[in-house]
PDB file of C-alpha atoms in Angstrom:
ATOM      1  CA  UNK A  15     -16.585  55.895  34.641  1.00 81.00           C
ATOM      2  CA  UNK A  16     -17.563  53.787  31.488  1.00 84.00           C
ATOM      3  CA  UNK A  17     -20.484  53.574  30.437  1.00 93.00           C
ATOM      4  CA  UNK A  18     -22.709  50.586  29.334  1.00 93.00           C
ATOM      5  CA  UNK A  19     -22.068  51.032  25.399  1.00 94.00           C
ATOM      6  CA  UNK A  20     -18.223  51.398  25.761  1.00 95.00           C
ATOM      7  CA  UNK A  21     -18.144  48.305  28.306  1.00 95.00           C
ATOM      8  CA  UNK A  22     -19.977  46.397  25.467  1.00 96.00           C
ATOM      9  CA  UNK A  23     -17.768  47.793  23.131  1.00 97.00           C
ATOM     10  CA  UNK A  24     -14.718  46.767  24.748  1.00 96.00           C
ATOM     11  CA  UNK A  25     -16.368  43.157  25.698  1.00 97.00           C
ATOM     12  CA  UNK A  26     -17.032  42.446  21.954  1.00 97.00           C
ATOM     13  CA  UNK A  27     -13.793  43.752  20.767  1.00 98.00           C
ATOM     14  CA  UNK A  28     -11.705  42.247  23.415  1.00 98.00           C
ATOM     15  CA  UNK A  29     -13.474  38.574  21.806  1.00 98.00           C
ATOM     16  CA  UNK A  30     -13.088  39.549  18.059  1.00 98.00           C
ATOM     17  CA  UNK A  31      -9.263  39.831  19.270  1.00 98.00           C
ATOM     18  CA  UNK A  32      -9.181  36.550  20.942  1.00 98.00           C
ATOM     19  CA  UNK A  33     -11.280  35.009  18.575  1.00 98.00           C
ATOM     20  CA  UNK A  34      -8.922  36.128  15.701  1.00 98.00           C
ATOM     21  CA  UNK A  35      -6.089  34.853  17.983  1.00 98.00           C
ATOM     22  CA  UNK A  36      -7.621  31.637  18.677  1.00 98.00           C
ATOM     23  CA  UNK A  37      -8.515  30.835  14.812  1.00 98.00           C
ATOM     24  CA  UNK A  38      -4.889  32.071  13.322  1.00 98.00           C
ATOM     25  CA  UNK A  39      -3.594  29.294  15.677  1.00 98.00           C
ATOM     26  CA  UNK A  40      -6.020  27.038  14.853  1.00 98.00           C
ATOM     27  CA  UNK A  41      -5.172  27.831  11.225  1.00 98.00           C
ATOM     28  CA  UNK A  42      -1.631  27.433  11.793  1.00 98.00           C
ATOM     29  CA  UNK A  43      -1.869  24.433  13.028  1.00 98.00           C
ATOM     30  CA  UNK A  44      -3.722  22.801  10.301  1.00 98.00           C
ATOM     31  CA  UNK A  45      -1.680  24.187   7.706  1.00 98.00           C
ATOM     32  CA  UNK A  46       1.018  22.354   9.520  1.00 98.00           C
ATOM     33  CA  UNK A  47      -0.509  19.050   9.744  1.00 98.00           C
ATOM     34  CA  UNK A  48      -1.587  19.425   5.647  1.00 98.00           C
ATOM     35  CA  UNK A  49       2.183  19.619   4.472  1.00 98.00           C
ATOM     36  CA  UNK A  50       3.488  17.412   6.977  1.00 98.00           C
ATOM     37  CA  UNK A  51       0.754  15.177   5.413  1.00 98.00           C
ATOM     38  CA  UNK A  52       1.918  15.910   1.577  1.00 98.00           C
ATOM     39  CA  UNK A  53       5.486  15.512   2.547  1.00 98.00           C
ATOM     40  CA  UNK A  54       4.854  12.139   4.026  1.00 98.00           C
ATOM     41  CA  UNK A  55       2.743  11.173   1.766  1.00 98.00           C
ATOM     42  CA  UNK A  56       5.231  12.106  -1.228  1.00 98.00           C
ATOM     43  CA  UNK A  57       8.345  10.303   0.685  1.00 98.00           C
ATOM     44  CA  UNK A  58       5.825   7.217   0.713  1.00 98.00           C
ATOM     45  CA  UNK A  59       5.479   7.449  -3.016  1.00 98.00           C
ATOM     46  CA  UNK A  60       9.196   7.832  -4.108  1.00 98.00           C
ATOM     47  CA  UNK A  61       9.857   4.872  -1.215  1.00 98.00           C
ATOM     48  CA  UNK A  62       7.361   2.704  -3.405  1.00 98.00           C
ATOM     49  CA  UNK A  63       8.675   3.688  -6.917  1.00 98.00           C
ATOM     50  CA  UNK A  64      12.457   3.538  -6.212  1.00 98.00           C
ATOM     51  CA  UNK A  65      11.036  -0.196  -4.471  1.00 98.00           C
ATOM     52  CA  UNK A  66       9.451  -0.572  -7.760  1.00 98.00           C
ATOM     53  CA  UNK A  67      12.838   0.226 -10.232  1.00 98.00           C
ATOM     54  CA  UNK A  68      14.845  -1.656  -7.484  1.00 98.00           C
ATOM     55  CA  UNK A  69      12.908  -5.078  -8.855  1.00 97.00           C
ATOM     56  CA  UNK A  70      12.465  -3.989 -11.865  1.00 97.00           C
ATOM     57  CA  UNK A  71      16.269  -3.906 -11.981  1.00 97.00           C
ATOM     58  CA  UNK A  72      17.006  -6.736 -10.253  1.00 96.00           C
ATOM     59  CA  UNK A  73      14.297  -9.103 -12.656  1.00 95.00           C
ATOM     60  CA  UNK A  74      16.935  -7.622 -15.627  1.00 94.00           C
ATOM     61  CA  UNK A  75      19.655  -8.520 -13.485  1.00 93.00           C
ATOM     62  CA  UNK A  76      18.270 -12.223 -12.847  1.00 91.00           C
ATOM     63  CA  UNK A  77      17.443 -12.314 -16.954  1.00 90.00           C
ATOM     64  CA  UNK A  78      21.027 -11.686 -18.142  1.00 89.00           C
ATOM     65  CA  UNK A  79      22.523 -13.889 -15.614  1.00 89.00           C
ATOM     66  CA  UNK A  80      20.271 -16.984 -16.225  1.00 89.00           C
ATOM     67  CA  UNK A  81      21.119 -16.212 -20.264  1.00 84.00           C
ATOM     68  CA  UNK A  82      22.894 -18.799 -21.977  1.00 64.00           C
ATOM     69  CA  UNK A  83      26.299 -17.634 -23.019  1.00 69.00           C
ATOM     70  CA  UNK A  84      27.138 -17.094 -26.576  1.00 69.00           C
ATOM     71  CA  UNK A  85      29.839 -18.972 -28.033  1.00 65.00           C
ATOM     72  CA  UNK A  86      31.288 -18.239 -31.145  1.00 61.00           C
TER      73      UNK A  86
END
């Protein structure tokens, strides 16, 4: 038979285990979330720079078109 201490033992280390459990998962998930959020984020970023080079591009484009030729 067990006694009272080794019940309440067992009791607290059977909820430091699932407590540990519990909060690694909860961990994991976060971590998750945070680089799904950085990757996202940076994919936003280069979306809005390569946006920003594509008219910067095209406003050079639509300059040496609308120049007047040279003649010689």
């Amino acid at each position: 038979m067990v006694g009272p201490f080794e019940s309440g033992k067992d009791t607290v280390q059977e909820l430091t285990e699932s407590a540990a459990n519990h909060i690694g998962n909860i961990a994991t998930i976060i971590t998750g979330a945070v680089r799904d959020i950085a990757r996202e984020t940076g994919d936003w970023f280069t979306d809005m720079i390569e946006m920003r080079e594509a008219a910067q591009r095209a406003k050079e484009d639509e300059t040496r078109l609308n120049k007047a030729p040279e003649t010689d």
